[in-house]
Amino acid sequence: MAKTLLLIDGNSLAFRAFYAMHSQLDRMKNQDGLHTNALVAFNNFLDTLVDPMQPDYCLVAWDAGKTTFRTEKLDSYKGSRQSTPPELVEQFPYLRQLVEFHGIKSYELPGYEADDIIGTLAKLGAQADLAVTIVTGDRDLLQLVDENITVLVTKKGVTELETFDPAAVIEKYDGLTAEQIVDMKALTGDTADNYPGVTKIGPVTAIKLLKEWDTLENLYENIEALKKSKMKENLINDRQQAFMSQDLARIRTNIELPIGIDDINYRDADYEGIIPFYQMLNFKQQLAKLHAAGYGKNVNNMQPKQADIKMQAITEANLTEVAALTGEVSFYLETTSPNYHVSEMVGFAIGNDKQGYFVGRSVDWLLTPAIRDLLTSSTIKKNVYNAKATIVLLNRLGITLQNIATDIILAAYLLDTNTNVDDISELAQQFDYYDIESDESVYGKGAKFAIPTDDEILFKHLVNKVHAINQLTPKVMAKLVDHEQMPLYEKIELPLTYVLAQMEIAGIMVDTEQLKAQGSKLIERLSELEQAIYQKAGEEFNIQSPKQLGEILFEKMKLPIIKKTKTGYSTAVDVLEQLAPEAPIVEDILQYRQVAKIQQTYIEGLLKVVHSTDSKIHTRYMQTLTQTGRLSSVDPNLQNIPIRLEEGRKIRKAFVPSHVDWQIFGADYSQIELRVLAHITGDEHLQAAFKEDDDIHAATARRIFGLSKDEEVDGNMRRKAKAVNFGIVYGISDFGLSQSIGVSRAEAKTMIETYFEQYPGVNAWLKSVVAEAKLNGYVETLSKRRRYLPEINAKSFNLRSFAERTAMNTPIQGSAADIIKLAMINMQSALKDQGLQAQMLLQVHDELIFEAPTSEIPILEELVPKIMDSAVSLDVPLKVESHYGPTWFDAK
DNA sequence: TGGATCACG
DNA sequence: ACGTACGTGATCCAC
């Protein structure tokens, strides 16, 4: 085998790398604000392509500067190029270091471009019988291709390359050989490099001429033989230009280089030495990979290997040692699926660094006094990953987990809401801890998921998890202190975890017969509608397929196309509503959609998740998911049960109390977000409206439409004002407002301007919160909940605008979330203190749903609003309304 | 798996 | 000139 020489066009690939990850430019920065997008992509290229290639010789050639022999010949050479973006310029020195760590020399030569260095070394290599490979993003280098020299050109990003050998060049250039490429450029010129060719000659003509005359020289020697034509004239006139361009396009293959092939031996990548460099660049994934491969044992931040962890499998013999654990322990309970209400418990680990870790497969061990006492002890602190899951799981075993000190996932979410991971290893990586494999790599995924039957494998992984919890605990807690988020964590989120766990465990009773009865009626209705639709369409098709429906409506029936989506015609409600007067089928389709939604999502969907054991639905509240601090509800989602339309609202009749002679009781905050807005903006007029308990939308209408105090606000004005109020909360735009109330953009703009004149405090606050976000990179709620907005300074208008709207909305939505969370905590303890049987069951963002004995209803009507409106003290009053009835439907 | 649609605050 | 309202989850289809 011939020895190999690899030559890399540094600048060209750096540009490609930069633009390959350009969309993430604002997100990819290290601790010092250095952009790393090109570095990441370039590193991927080196990792995936160069390292495995293991060439004998290798060099990355760089451009030395703007002035080269080509600019001497033509002032304007490459003169039309935009200047290199500063975000890329700052990465160049580090790109060179990166290359060095990968065992590759860098080289540049004043007066020449990287191309000329590559050309010269490629020829030298070929002469020495080396197999030469060139990697570039620039097709001009294809002129170097010959039987010994192969050129790889980037196709997409920097890791997908297209290979050019002599045959491939001929194929690509329609019969032209690699040597002829220079002459082609001479004739066509190059707009990117800004040199001219011959007037009116493009690639097609150039290829035709060169196929006939072979070279530029030969063409001009025989120029008189060409038939008289405009082209011939142009060729003759532009002769000098053509030869100058040929000279510029030709890559030099014989420049004098102070280095030779022997100076560019490839050394293996220095994976050990690169670790601090990766750490500086914040390359977490790379670090994790290296660590998994066994590097970095002696580097700071890279933790001791698993072998150093004191661990033992639990036996009858060592139970006394487990029982002797004191102070603070970490605990992890493994399951086979995320739904902890039903998932199987397949193993656990418990312990601490000092006294060791204990691991077992059977959860029966947890029921032994030794371990049960630890878990229920109010003096021994527990550190966990996902406290709520752990509480619910242990509750299934009859164990009440007490005294949780740290839930690392909850804390990590408060530190950065983007941390919504469901794997300890991912979380660990974010905190520079790498001694743990991902669940996927140990258990597999999808059909291949399996808990290892080998104790050694499972136990090691479980101990790694609990050890990781133990190591991460002080790190996350220290950061909470940095962020001034300890009160948020200790007074709101952690106490809330217990409350949510109780609500989930309680579940809500469902009358399945009621649901089934509703379901059979809906099925009948659906088949009627289906027949009507087929009949009007003149054929049968899948009504639920937007594609097929679009074809029927817009192709067969030729209805006007109002809106398109990425994939075809839009058939969304607002579109269909506009089409309804045009064709009666549309009304049927709207009906069908509505009924199908209720039937599929709410009848069948809910029936599927009713637990057979207790006829209840147990949702899970995601406490570490939303970007604003709200909860979300899954499996099933009980926060989007229909209410707006009567047909759907009937679903609520199936949600009933779990005891005879009990009621469903609900209480909701009225206008909590606008009240929060009034409070944080300090706006006098908005505050006054709430202090006087005005109808807030009517009050806004009066102000933006200039009505006096006693003038009547008509329904339409109130509707528009309500949309403005919503718009303010969402981070308003004239376009958005115009869409929502169907007025012109100009009209919407005027309304917003008037609003800001009338509520100057709101205007000032919105401006200041965006400015604050731009300065800090994040915004905060009343309780110092934090949301990072990395795109707030983005160049892209869209990304930046979105971040700005988010900056305005998050403190409002998030503070409202803070308030109801506090109310829930206070509520739970009030119910307990007063010895009530009432149980809090659901939270729907601004409302709480309870079940209670009928006899307790009068007490709740006093107590619940009182607790809710006193959760925090704002500059405006909070208002709470309550309702009750025999089902959720009736609690209105 | 992603897009379209639609349910909620 | 850009192309938008904020925050979610479940279902279906199509690839």
PDB file of C-alpha atoms (C1' of nucleotides) in Angstrom, chain B:
ATOM      1  C1'  DT B   1     -40.510  10.944  13.596  1.00  0.00           C
ATOM      2  C1'  DG B   2     -42.419  15.442  12.294  1.00  0.00           C
ATOM      3  C1'  DG B   3     -46.265  18.084  10.810  1.00  0.00           C
ATOM      4  C1'  DA B   4     -50.975  19.414  11.141  1.00  0.00           C
ATOM      5  C1'  DT B   5     -54.694  19.960  13.928  1.00  0.00           C
ATOM      6  C1'  DC B   6     -57.088  21.114  18.101  1.00  0.00           C
ATOM      7  C1'  DA B   7     -58.006  20.757  23.253  1.00  0.00           C
ATOM      8  C1'  DC B   8     -56.775  23.910  27.521  1.00  0.00           C
ATOM      9  C1'  DG B   9     -54.917  28.376  30.404  1.00  0.00           C
TER      10       DG B   9
END
